[in-house]
mmCIF file of C-alpha atoms and ligand atoms in Angstrom:
data_model
loop_
_atom_site.group_PDB
_atom_site.id
_atom_site.type_symbol
_atom_site.label_atom_id
_atom_site.label_comp_id
_atom_site.label_asym_id
_atom_site.label_seq_id
_atom_site.Cartn_x
_atom_site.Cartn_y
_atom_site.Cartn_z
ATOM 1 C CA MET A 1 54.424 -32.080 105.592
ATOM 2 C CA PRO A 2 54.350 -34.589 108.515
ATOM 3 C CA THR A 3 57.852 -34.830 109.980
ATOM 4 C CA ASN A 4 57.842 -38.559 110.806
ATOM 5 C CA PRO A 5 56.659 -40.303 107.664
ATOM 6 C CA GLU A 6 56.782 -43.965 106.786
ATOM 7 C CA ILE A 7 59.578 -44.221 104.197
ATOM 8 C CA ALA A 8 59.738 -46.852 101.458
ATOM 9 C CA VAL A 9 62.917 -47.447 99.461
ATOM 10 C CA SER A 10 62.724 -49.531 96.284
ATOM 11 C CA CYS A 11 65.440 -51.373 94.421
ATOM 12 C CA ALA A 12 65.786 -53.733 91.467
ATOM 13 C CA SER A 13 65.129 -57.404 91.934
ATOM 14 C CA GLY A 14 68.283 -59.303 92.912
ATOM 15 C CA VAL A 15 70.102 -56.443 94.666
ATOM 16 C CA GLU A 16 68.043 -56.362 97.879
ATOM 17 C CA LYS A 17 71.020 -57.604 99.890
ATOM 18 C CA VAL A 18 73.192 -54.730 98.651
ATOM 19 C CA LEU A 19 70.520 -52.135 99.465
ATOM 20 C CA LYS A 20 70.203 -53.636 102.942
ATOM 21 C CA SER A 21 73.906 -53.333 103.637
ATOM 22 C CA GLU A 22 73.957 -49.804 102.210
ATOM 23 C CA LEU A 23 71.145 -48.821 104.568
ATOM 24 C CA LYS A 24 73.014 -50.384 107.464
ATOM 25 C CA ARG A 25 76.198 -48.518 106.565
ATOM 26 C CA LEU A 26 74.241 -45.264 106.552
ATOM 27 C CA GLY A 27 73.095 -46.021 110.092
ATOM 28 C CA TYR A 28 69.606 -47.340 109.355
ATOM 29 C CA ASP A 29 68.582 -50.451 111.258
ATOM 30 C CA ASP A 30 68.490 -53.855 109.747
ATOM 31 C CA PHE A 31 65.098 -53.561 108.022
ATOM 32 C CA PRO A 32 63.860 -56.417 105.852
ATOM 33 C CA VAL A 33 63.616 -55.784 102.109
ATOM 34 C CA VAL A 34 60.457 -57.464 100.805
ATOM 35 C CA ASN A 35 59.619 -57.626 97.081
ATOM 36 C CA GLY A 36 62.310 -55.065 96.310
ATOM 37 C CA THR A 37 61.049 -52.534 98.893
ATOM 38 C CA CYS A 38 62.274 -51.665 102.368
ATOM 39 C CA SER A 39 59.921 -49.639 104.615
ATOM 40 C CA PHE A 40 60.530 -47.991 107.959
ATOM 41 C CA LYS A 41 59.496 -45.007 110.048
ATOM 42 C CA GLY A 42 61.836 -42.050 109.497
ATOM 43 C CA THR A 43 62.119 -38.290 109.333
ATOM 44 C CA LEU A 44 62.203 -35.733 106.535
ATOM 45 C CA PHE A 45 65.964 -35.548 107.065
ATOM 46 C CA ASP A 46 66.056 -39.293 106.301
ATOM 47 C CA VAL A 47 64.102 -38.712 103.089
ATOM 48 C CA ALA A 48 66.750 -36.215 101.951
ATOM 49 C CA ASN A 49 69.656 -38.248 103.307
ATOM 50 C CA LEU A 50 68.595 -41.463 101.568
ATOM 51 C CA ASN A 51 68.031 -39.709 98.258
ATOM 52 C CA VAL A 52 71.431 -38.032 98.412
ATOM 53 C CA ASN A 53 73.395 -41.101 99.518
ATOM 54 C CA LEU A 54 71.927 -44.349 98.240
ATOM 55 C CA ARG A 55 73.744 -45.901 95.281
ATOM 56 C CA THR A 56 71.597 -48.965 94.670
ATOM 57 C CA ALA A 57 68.025 -47.757 95.331
ATOM 58 C CA ASP A 58 65.636 -46.903 92.507
ATOM 59 C CA ARG A 59 63.552 -44.354 94.394
ATOM 60 C CA VAL A 60 62.721 -43.108 97.882
ATOM 61 C CA TYR A 61 59.001 -42.751 98.664
ATOM 62 C CA ILE A 62 56.811 -41.551 101.482
ATOM 63 C CA LYS A 63 54.250 -44.248 102.136
ATOM 64 C CA LEU A 64 50.822 -42.625 102.408
ATOM 65 C CA ALA A 65 48.526 -45.606 102.887
ATOM 66 C CA GLU A 66 48.011 -49.322 102.501
ATOM 67 C CA PHE A 67 44.576 -50.949 102.244
ATOM 68 C CA THR A 68 42.774 -53.879 100.693
ATOM 69 C CA VAL A 69 40.989 -53.285 97.385
ATOM 70 C CA GLU A 70 38.188 -55.375 95.954
ATOM 71 C CA ASP A 71 36.899 -53.104 93.200
ATOM 72 C CA PHE A 72 36.991 -49.519 91.904
ATOM 73 C CA ASP A 73 34.805 -48.293 94.807
ATOM 74 C CA THR A 74 37.142 -49.586 97.499
ATOM 75 C CA LEU A 75 40.093 -48.133 95.554
ATOM 76 C CA PHE A 76 38.361 -44.727 95.317
ATOM 77 C CA GLU A 77 37.364 -44.689 99.007
ATOM 78 C CA GLY A 78 40.765 -45.962 100.109
ATOM 79 C CA VAL A 79 42.576 -43.105 98.354
ATOM 80 C CA ARG A 80 39.968 -40.502 99.349
ATOM 81 C CA SER A 81 40.429 -41.349 103.018
ATOM 82 C CA VAL A 82 44.204 -40.626 102.914
ATOM 83 C CA GLU A 83 45.208 -37.303 104.560
ATOM 84 C CA LEU A 84 46.530 -36.058 101.229
ATOM 85 C CA GLU A 85 46.232 -32.378 102.183
ATOM 86 C CA SER A 86 49.107 -32.912 104.648
ATOM 87 C CA TYR A 87 51.416 -33.759 101.726
ATOM 88 C CA LEU A 88 50.015 -32.017 98.661
ATOM 89 C CA PRO A 89 49.612 -28.233 98.603
ATOM 90 C CA GLU A 90 46.565 -26.612 97.024
ATOM 91 C CA ASN A 91 48.414 -25.874 93.762
ATOM 92 C CA ALA A 92 50.231 -29.227 93.469
ATOM 93 C CA LYS A 93 50.591 -30.540 89.956
ATOM 94 C CA ILE A 94 49.662 -34.186 90.364
ATOM 95 C CA ILE A 95 50.601 -37.153 88.250
ATOM 96 C CA VAL A 96 49.560 -40.682 89.053
ATOM 97 C CA SER A 97 51.432 -43.799 88.055
ATOM 98 C CA GLY A 98 50.857 -47.352 89.119
ATOM 99 C CA LYS A 99 50.847 -51.068 88.598
ATOM 100 C CA CYS A 100 48.497 -53.985 89.279
ATOM 101 C CA VAL A 101 49.949 -57.420 89.929
ATOM 102 C CA LYS A 102 48.051 -60.646 90.709
ATOM 103 C CA SER A 103 44.929 -58.688 91.738
ATOM 104 C CA LYS A 104 41.218 -58.482 90.937
ATOM 105 C CA LEU A 105 41.856 -54.973 89.650
ATOM 106 C CA PHE A 106 44.153 -55.343 86.685
ATOM 107 C CA ALA A 107 43.389 -52.431 84.332
ATOM 108 C CA VAL A 108 46.164 -50.007 85.234
ATOM 109 C CA SER A 109 44.880 -46.990 83.294
ATOM 110 C CA SER A 110 41.368 -47.303 84.810
ATOM 111 C CA CYS A 111 42.893 -47.553 88.297
ATOM 112 C CA GLN A 112 45.040 -44.511 87.504
ATOM 113 C CA SER A 113 41.926 -42.481 86.635
ATOM 114 C CA ILE A 114 40.113 -43.620 89.806
ATOM 115 C CA VAL A 115 43.101 -42.727 91.985
ATOM 116 C CA LYS A 116 43.448 -39.304 90.372
ATOM 117 C CA LYS A 117 39.704 -38.668 90.773
ATOM 118 C CA ALA A 118 39.839 -39.625 94.468
ATOM 119 C CA ILE A 119 42.795 -37.276 95.011
ATOM 120 C CA VAL A 120 40.969 -34.399 93.296
ATOM 121 C CA VAL A 121 37.792 -34.992 95.341
ATOM 122 C CA ARG A 122 39.755 -35.151 98.619
ATOM 123 C CA LEU A 123 41.801 -32.024 97.950
ATOM 124 C CA THR A 124 38.970 -29.847 96.582
ATOM 125 C CA GLU A 125 36.890 -30.756 99.652
ATOM 126 C CA LYS A 126 39.692 -30.063 102.122
ATOM 127 C CA TYR A 127 40.892 -26.856 100.440
ATOM 128 C CA LYS A 128 37.264 -25.781 99.852
ATOM 129 C CA ILE A 129 37.867 -25.016 96.176
ATOM 130 C CA ASN A 130 35.975 -25.969 93.023
ATOM 131 C CA ARG A 131 38.926 -27.278 91.093
ATOM 132 C CA LEU A 132 42.639 -27.835 91.429
ATOM 133 C CA LEU A 133 44.774 -25.360 89.483
ATOM 134 C CA GLU A 134 47.726 -27.734 89.358
ATOM 135 C CA ASN A 135 50.141 -24.916 88.531
ATOM 136 C CA GLY A 136 52.644 -25.615 91.300
ATOM 137 C CA ALA A 137 55.426 -28.142 91.838
ATOM 138 C CA LEU A 138 55.092 -31.705 90.597
ATOM 139 C CA TYR A 139 53.983 -34.426 93.038
ATOM 140 C CA GLU A 140 53.912 -37.982 91.707
ATOM 141 C CA ILE A 141 51.561 -40.361 93.453
ATOM 142 C CA SER A 142 52.381 -43.946 92.757
ATOM 143 C CA PHE A 143 50.069 -46.839 93.596
ATOM 144 C CA SER A 144 50.889 -50.512 93.597
ATOM 145 C CA ILE A 145 48.130 -53.105 93.802
ATOM 146 C CA PHE A 146 49.714 -56.423 94.668
ATOM 147 C CA LYS A 147 47.519 -59.402 95.602
ATOM 148 C CA ASP A 148 44.602 -56.993 96.236
ATOM 149 C CA VAL A 149 46.576 -54.782 98.634
ATOM 150 C CA CYS A 150 46.996 -51.232 97.441
ATOM 151 C CA THR A 151 50.008 -49.206 98.582
ATOM 152 C CA VAL A 152 49.902 -45.472 97.912
ATOM 153 C CA LEU A 153 53.255 -43.729 97.707
ATOM 154 C CA LEU A 154 54.565 -40.206 97.183
ATOM 155 C CA ASN A 155 57.697 -40.238 95.014
ATOM 156 C CA THR A 156 60.281 -37.953 96.672
ATOM 157 C CA SER A 157 63.089 -38.734 94.200
ATOM 158 C CA GLY A 158 61.503 -37.752 90.894
ATOM 159 C CA VAL A 159 63.335 -39.493 88.073
ATOM 160 C CA GLY A 160 64.986 -42.753 89.168
ATOM 161 C CA LEU A 161 68.094 -42.488 91.305
ATOM 162 C CA HIS A 162 70.158 -44.150 88.550
ATOM 163 C CA LYS A 163 70.115 -40.708 86.932
ATOM 164 C CA ARG A 164 73.162 -39.367 88.755
ATOM 165 C CA GLY A 165 73.521 -36.349 86.512
ATOM 166 C CA TYR A 166 76.792 -37.162 84.744
ATOM 167 C CA ARG A 167 75.602 -39.378 81.876
ATOM 168 C CA ASP A 168 74.186 -37.411 78.961
ATOM 169 C CA LEU A 169 75.289 -39.519 75.978
ATOM 170 C CA VAL A 170 74.310 -43.100 75.284
ATOM 171 C CA GLY A 171 76.922 -45.715 74.458
ATOM 172 C CA ILE A 172 76.310 -49.325 73.386
ATOM 173 C CA ALA A 173 74.017 -51.086 75.888
ATOM 174 C CA PRO A 174 74.968 -49.009 78.934
ATOM 175 C CA ILE A 175 74.337 -50.476 82.357
ATOM 176 C CA LYS A 176 72.217 -48.526 84.843
ATOM 177 C CA GLU A 177 74.310 -46.637 87.384
ATOM 178 C CA THR A 178 72.366 -48.266 90.249
ATOM 179 C CA LEU A 179 73.068 -51.773 88.921
ATOM 180 C CA GLY A 180 76.702 -50.799 88.240
ATOM 181 C CA SER A 181 77.107 -49.711 91.858
ATOM 182 C CA SER A 182 75.424 -52.882 93.083
ATOM 183 C CA LEU A 183 77.897 -55.028 91.119
ATOM 184 C CA ILE A 184 80.857 -53.145 92.556
ATOM 185 C CA LEU A 185 79.475 -53.403 96.090
ATOM 186 C CA LEU A 186 78.958 -57.155 95.566
ATOM 187 C CA SER A 187 82.564 -57.519 94.373
ATOM 188 C CA ASP A 188 85.656 -57.481 96.574
ATOM 189 C CA PHE A 189 86.667 -53.968 95.433
ATOM 190 C CA TYR A 190 88.123 -51.735 98.119
ATOM 191 C CA TYR A 191 89.612 -48.298 97.489
ATOM 192 C CA ASP A 192 93.189 -49.435 98.132
ATOM 193 C CA ARG A 193 92.979 -51.968 95.286
ATOM 194 C CA PRO A 194 93.251 -51.212 91.557
ATOM 195 C CA PHE A 195 89.978 -51.373 89.632
ATOM 196 C CA ALA A 196 89.495 -52.007 85.912
ATOM 197 C CA ASP A 197 86.680 -52.425 83.420
ATOM 198 C CA PRO A 198 88.099 -53.690 80.086
ATOM 199 C CA PHE A 199 84.677 -53.267 78.357
ATOM 200 C CA CYS A 200 83.982 -49.845 79.858
ATOM 201 C CA GLY A 201 81.616 -48.456 77.193
ATOM 202 C CA SER A 202 80.334 -45.090 78.417
ATOM 203 C CA GLY A 203 82.336 -45.416 81.638
ATOM 204 C CA THR A 204 79.577 -46.243 84.129
ATOM 205 C CA LEU A 205 81.375 -48.906 86.170
ATOM 206 C CA ALA A 206 84.664 -46.996 86.355
ATOM 207 C CA ILE A 207 82.838 -43.814 87.436
ATOM 208 C CA GLU A 208 80.697 -45.623 90.025
ATOM 209 C CA ALA A 209 83.812 -47.406 91.365
ATOM 210 C CA THR A 210 85.519 -44.026 91.733
ATOM 211 C CA LYS A 211 82.546 -42.613 93.622
ATOM 212 C CA ILE A 212 82.562 -45.636 95.933
ATOM 213 C CA ALA A 213 86.336 -45.436 96.458
ATOM 214 C CA LEU A 214 86.200 -41.727 97.320
ATOM 215 C CA ASN A 215 83.007 -42.077 99.368
ATOM 216 C CA ILE A 216 81.160 -39.660 97.085
ATOM 217 C CA ALA A 217 77.398 -39.978 97.604
ATOM 218 C CA GLY A 218 75.385 -41.523 94.757
ATOM 219 C CA GLY A 219 73.095 -38.528 94.234
ATOM 220 C CA ILE A 220 75.471 -35.687 95.144
ATOM 221 C CA SER A 221 75.224 -34.026 91.702
ATOM 222 C CA ARG A 222 71.488 -34.121 91.080
ATOM 223 C CA ARG A 223 68.209 -32.654 92.232
ATOM 224 C CA PHE A 224 65.222 -34.537 93.579
ATOM 225 C CA ALA A 225 61.461 -34.011 93.326
ATOM 226 C CA PHE A 226 61.304 -32.746 96.928
ATOM 227 C CA ASN A 227 63.737 -29.908 96.056
ATOM 228 C CA ASP A 228 60.816 -28.186 94.314
ATOM 229 C CA TRP A 229 58.333 -28.673 97.151
ATOM 230 C CA THR A 230 57.553 -25.542 99.131
ATOM 231 C CA ASN A 231 56.050 -27.668 101.926
ATOM 232 C CA PHE A 232 59.323 -29.626 102.368
ATOM 233 C CA ASP A 233 61.799 -27.758 104.549
ATOM 234 C CA GLN A 234 64.926 -27.576 102.378
ATOM 235 C CA LYS A 235 67.122 -27.343 105.469
ATOM 236 C CA TYR A 236 66.928 -31.154 105.601
ATOM 237 C CA PHE A 237 68.408 -31.325 102.135
ATOM 238 C CA SER A 238 71.172 -28.844 103.009
ATOM 239 C CA LEU A 239 72.032 -30.891 106.112
ATOM 240 C CA ALA A 240 72.142 -34.183 104.183
ATOM 241 C CA TYR A 241 74.143 -32.613 101.351
ATOM 242 C CA GLU A 242 76.704 -30.963 103.649
ATOM 243 C CA LYS A 243 77.116 -34.167 105.658
ATOM 244 C CA ALA A 244 77.735 -36.152 102.473
ATOM 245 C CA LYS A 245 80.271 -33.565 101.255
ATOM 246 C CA ASP A 246 82.091 -33.737 104.623
ATOM 247 C CA ASN A 247 82.326 -37.510 104.310
ATOM 248 C CA GLU A 248 84.025 -37.425 100.893
ATOM 249 C CA LYS A 249 87.585 -38.735 100.749
ATOM 250 C CA ARG A 250 88.816 -37.087 97.582
ATOM 251 C CA ASP A 251 92.465 -37.200 98.644
ATOM 252 C CA ARG A 252 92.632 -40.999 98.579
ATOM 253 C CA LYS A 253 95.167 -42.462 96.184
ATOM 254 C CA ILE A 254 93.175 -44.684 93.852
ATOM 255 C CA GLU A 255 93.879 -46.602 90.634
ATOM 256 C CA ILE A 256 90.854 -46.797 88.328
ATOM 257 C CA TYR A 257 91.030 -47.912 84.699
ATOM 258 C CA GLY A 258 88.539 -48.223 81.883
ATOM 259 C CA SER A 259 89.236 -49.493 78.377
ATOM 260 C CA ASP A 260 87.152 -50.357 75.340
ATOM 261 C CA ILE A 261 87.828 -51.292 71.736
ATOM 262 C CA ASP A 262 85.580 -48.499 70.478
ATOM 263 C CA PRO A 263 87.210 -45.030 70.370
ATOM 264 C CA LYS A 264 83.773 -43.393 70.445
ATOM 265 C CA ALA A 265 82.959 -45.199 73.703
ATOM 266 C CA ILE A 266 86.195 -43.890 75.218
ATOM 267 C CA SER A 267 85.393 -40.304 74.287
ATOM 268 C CA ILE A 268 81.908 -40.685 75.826
ATOM 269 C CA ALA A 269 83.408 -42.245 78.974
ATOM 270 C CA LYS A 270 85.876 -39.365 79.284
ATOM 271 C CA ARG A 271 83.084 -36.844 78.870
ATOM 272 C CA HIS A 272 81.002 -38.558 81.571
ATOM 273 C CA ALA A 273 83.938 -38.688 83.986
ATOM 274 C CA GLU A 274 84.538 -34.980 83.376
ATOM 275 C CA ARG A 275 80.867 -34.169 83.979
ATOM 276 C CA ALA A 276 81.059 -36.147 87.236
ATOM 277 C CA GLY A 277 84.146 -34.094 88.183
ATOM 278 C CA LEU A 278 86.156 -37.320 88.418
ATOM 279 C CA ASP A 279 88.266 -37.265 85.256
ATOM 280 C CA LYS A 280 91.525 -36.796 87.150
ATOM 281 C CA TYR A 281 91.010 -40.108 88.946
ATOM 282 C CA ILE A 282 90.238 -42.391 85.978
ATOM 283 C CA LYS A 283 92.468 -43.494 83.118
ATOM 284 C CA PHE A 284 90.410 -44.339 80.028
ATOM 285 C CA GLU A 285 92.146 -45.893 77.065
ATOM 286 C CA GLN A 286 91.077 -47.352 73.732
ATOM 287 C CA LYS A 287 92.170 -51.002 73.795
ATOM 288 C CA ASP A 288 91.017 -54.415 72.631
ATOM 289 C CA VAL A 289 90.510 -56.729 75.597
ATOM 290 C CA LYS A 290 93.104 -59.061 74.103
ATOM 291 C CA ASP A 291 95.736 -56.360 74.782
ATOM 292 C CA PHE A 292 94.431 -55.482 78.239
ATOM 293 C CA TYR A 293 97.171 -55.620 80.888
ATOM 294 C CA LEU A 294 98.032 -53.678 84.039
ATOM 295 C CA PRO A 295 101.335 -54.207 85.917
ATOM 296 C CA LEU A 296 99.562 -53.983 89.273
ATOM 297 C CA LYS A 297 98.766 -56.555 91.955
ATOM 298 C CA ASN A 298 95.546 -57.627 93.668
ATOM 299 C CA GLY A 299 93.159 -55.619 91.514
ATOM 300 C CA THR A 300 89.469 -56.101 90.814
ATOM 301 C CA ILE A 301 87.776 -56.266 87.424
ATOM 302 C CA VAL A 302 84.044 -55.610 87.346
ATOM 303 C CA SER A 303 82.715 -55.681 83.814
ATOM 304 C CA ASN A 304 79.714 -55.892 81.533
ATOM 305 C CA PRO A 305 81.052 -57.377 78.284
ATOM 306 C CA PRO A 306 78.996 -57.897 75.097
ATOM 307 C CA TYR A 307 76.312 -60.551 75.634
ATOM 308 C CA GLY A 308 76.198 -61.781 72.038
ATOM 309 C CA GLU A 309 72.825 -60.238 71.232
ATOM 310 C CA ARG A 310 71.833 -57.148 69.302
ATOM 311 C CA VAL A 311 75.045 -55.200 68.485
ATOM 312 C CA TYR A 312 77.608 -57.987 68.898
ATOM 313 C CA ASP A 313 76.749 -61.474 67.665
ATOM 314 C CA LYS A 314 77.311 -64.664 69.642
ATOM 315 C CA ARG A 315 80.616 -65.449 67.986
ATOM 316 C CA GLU A 316 82.051 -61.973 68.654
ATOM 317 C CA ALA A 317 80.983 -62.189 72.305
ATOM 318 C CA GLU A 318 82.608 -65.627 72.618
ATOM 319 C CA GLU A 319 85.854 -64.232 71.177
ATOM 320 C CA CYS A 320 85.720 -61.485 73.822
ATOM 321 C CA TYR A 321 85.348 -64.081 76.612
ATOM 322 C CA LYS A 322 88.287 -66.124 75.306
ATOM 323 C CA SER A 323 90.491 -63.024 75.003
ATOM 324 C CA LEU A 324 89.389 -61.893 78.449
ATOM 325 C CA ARG A 325 90.630 -65.199 79.894
ATOM 326 C CA LYS A 326 94.040 -64.822 78.266
ATOM 327 C CA SER A 327 94.396 -61.249 79.548
ATOM 328 C CA PHE A 328 93.074 -62.164 82.989
ATOM 329 C CA ASP A 329 95.638 -64.943 83.346
ATOM 330 C CA LYS A 330 98.474 -62.461 82.779
ATOM 331 C CA LEU A 331 97.372 -60.300 85.714
ATOM 332 C CA ASP A 332 98.973 -60.668 89.121
ATOM 333 C CA ASN A 333 96.419 -62.080 91.549
ATOM 334 C CA TRP A 334 93.339 -60.132 90.421
ATOM 335 C CA SER A 335 89.698 -60.949 91.103
ATOM 336 C CA MET A 336 87.079 -60.658 88.408
ATOM 337 C CA PHE A 337 83.314 -60.138 88.423
ATOM 338 C CA ILE A 338 81.383 -60.411 85.162
ATOM 339 C CA ILE A 339 77.706 -59.810 84.376
ATOM 340 C CA THR A 340 76.331 -61.416 81.229
ATOM 341 C CA SER A 341 73.246 -63.170 79.926
ATOM 342 C CA ALA A 342 75.381 -65.509 77.766
ATOM 343 C CA LYS A 343 74.601 -69.027 78.983
ATOM 344 C CA ASN A 344 77.974 -70.350 77.827
ATOM 345 C CA PHE A 345 80.140 -67.671 79.457
ATOM 346 C CA GLU A 346 82.026 -70.047 81.773
ATOM 347 C CA LYS A 347 82.615 -72.491 78.930
ATOM 348 C CA GLN A 348 84.007 -69.814 76.599
ATOM 349 C CA PHE A 349 86.012 -68.180 79.385
ATOM 350 C CA GLY A 350 87.310 -71.655 80.172
ATOM 351 C CA LYS A 351 86.900 -71.614 83.935
ATOM 352 C CA ARG A 352 84.083 -72.224 86.379
ATOM 353 C CA ALA A 353 83.223 -69.261 88.558
ATOM 354 C CA ASP A 354 83.721 -69.500 92.331
ATOM 355 C CA ARG A 355 80.182 -68.189 92.757
ATOM 356 C CA GLU A 356 77.329 -66.897 90.655
ATOM 357 C CA ARG A 357 74.265 -64.821 91.326
ATOM 358 C CA LYS A 358 71.092 -64.248 89.316
ATOM 359 C CA LEU A 359 70.508 -60.580 88.454
ATOM 360 C CA TYR A 360 68.508 -58.593 85.932
ATOM 361 C CA ASN A 361 70.010 -56.047 83.573
ATOM 362 C CA SER A 362 67.145 -54.045 81.989
ATOM 363 C CA ASN A 363 64.741 -56.961 82.605
ATOM 364 C CA LYS A 364 67.122 -59.408 80.973
ATOM 365 C CA GLU A 365 68.001 -62.343 83.174
ATOM 366 C CA CYS A 366 71.758 -62.418 83.702
ATOM 367 C CA LYS A 367 74.320 -64.131 85.858
ATOM 368 C CA PHE A 368 76.986 -62.331 87.817
ATOM 369 C CA TYR A 369 80.088 -64.543 87.888
ATOM 370 C CA TYR A 370 82.623 -64.247 90.733
ATOM 371 C CA TYR A 371 86.266 -65.223 90.228
ATOM 372 C CA TYR A 372 88.210 -64.582 93.422
ATOM 373 C CA ASN A 373 91.954 -64.142 93.568
ATOM 374 C CA ASN A 374 93.962 -66.559 95.677
ATOM 375 C CA GLN A 375 93.123 -64.650 98.839
ATOM 376 C CA GLY A 376 89.437 -65.573 98.689
ATOM 377 C CA GLU A 377 86.436 -63.368 99.201
ATOM 378 C CA LYS A 378 88.044 -60.299 100.770
ATOM 379 C CA LEU A 379 91.644 -59.212 101.019
HETATM 380 C C1 SAM B 1 77.650 -53.969 77.153
HETATM 381 S S1 SAM B 1 78.749 -52.762 76.563
HETATM 382 C C2 SAM B 1 79.397 -52.060 78.038
HETATM 383 C C3 SAM B 1 78.545 -50.932 78.516
HETATM 384 C C4 SAM B 1 79.103 -50.199 79.705
HETATM 385 N N1 SAM B 1 79.052 -51.005 80.896
HETATM 386 C C5 SAM B 1 78.351 -48.877 79.909
HETATM 387 O O1 SAM B 1 77.724 -48.698 80.976
HETATM 388 O O2 SAM B 1 78.345 -48.044 79.000
HETATM 389 C C6 SAM B 1 80.081 -53.725 75.966
HETATM 390 C C7 SAM B 1 81.267 -52.926 75.464
HETATM 391 O O3 SAM B 1 82.283 -53.847 75.041
HETATM 392 C C8 SAM B 1 83.030 -53.215 74.025
HETATM 393 N N2 SAM B 1 83.799 -54.240 73.279
HETATM 394 C C9 SAM B 1 83.359 -55.118 72.332
HETATM 395 N N3 SAM B 1 84.363 -55.903 71.902
HETATM 396 C C10 SAM B 1 85.458 -55.534 72.616
HETATM 397 C C11 SAM B 1 86.809 -55.984 72.638
HETATM 398 N N4 SAM B 1 87.237 -56.963 71.848
HETATM 399 N N5 SAM B 1 87.672 -55.385 73.503
HETATM 400 C C12 SAM B 1 87.260 -54.375 74.310
HETATM 401 N N6 SAM B 1 85.990 -53.890 74.309
HETATM 402 C C13 SAM B 1 85.102 -54.477 73.486
HETATM 403 C C14 SAM B 1 81.969 -52.489 73.195
HETATM 404 O O4 SAM B 1 82.554 -51.438 72.447
HETATM 405 C C15 SAM B 1 80.986 -52.020 74.283
HETATM 406 O O5 SAM B 1 81.248 -50.679 74.653
#
């Protein structure tokens, strides 16, 4: 595998700024994030390091090629001319996924077949074999045709990086771990401040906040596609993993709380915290938001309350927002950050936010409302 690949990191729309600052914190230059993707020249160590560490990225790819496509022929030739044999071994099991946006080629499944065919032709020619056995490790080739420019990528992460490895049960409308982390990184939370989520559901935000507070890497407890690749030197993974472990600050004194009205949600949250190895740091409690109170100063709430759709109706969600306001007002100088798609959140909560930001939660357009304490943006 070439040791200095072009790397592409993708993230959800709306959190580009957070990914950028995460990359910067990890020591990667200030690269622009365009259309939810940040590309730069790196090393195989970087591929492993980014997968292990990033909290807000969806996937880490190796960029194999970029070319203009007019029709199926140019797509076929474009893929066939990529030096695929440098990345895919003779026995690679190959899957192709892709998307076409604002382009002459728009039939995704036809493009998928063309791309796969071009890969098979290239590899059988180069390896001088009649057919690919495809009985080895899985390599996912992903193409994106945007405004007639085709980008061909090799997915090094495997399943999306939101799969941290600790969540195995599904609560009510759980938030993706990557979005949860993004919200916390957008908030004013710092490890020396208390953190609470009074609508904690399956515990995602409390667990992600704990990982951030203790500097525990996003992907420390999972495997990645490249872990199965015999042509990827696993020493890069060991180096990235050991470095991340050395950077952990598990002896920090932190105060993390999660509560929810639903006892089942609390038992799921506790299970997830245990699976993440973080149960001793988080206090989960069954509680209605109207009874939520913590006798602590200068804390941060980051929460994903009911939106008033599906499970909870509009009226129930509005009651939650009103109760949240009453409980929030009893706290001593806390900040609060709320994601919801409810258009009347500020009205029901009874206070205009200091700031708001448009974000998407599972393709649903939401707003993220910022309420700072009296010390402003950062303590
Ligand atoms: C959108 S879900 C939160 C999902 C959570 N972020 C996760 O990742 O699993 C909203 C949660 O609010 C809880 N809830 C509804 N009414 C509540 C109330 N009055 N007080 C506290 N929690 C409430 C529900 O039980 C549900 O778990």
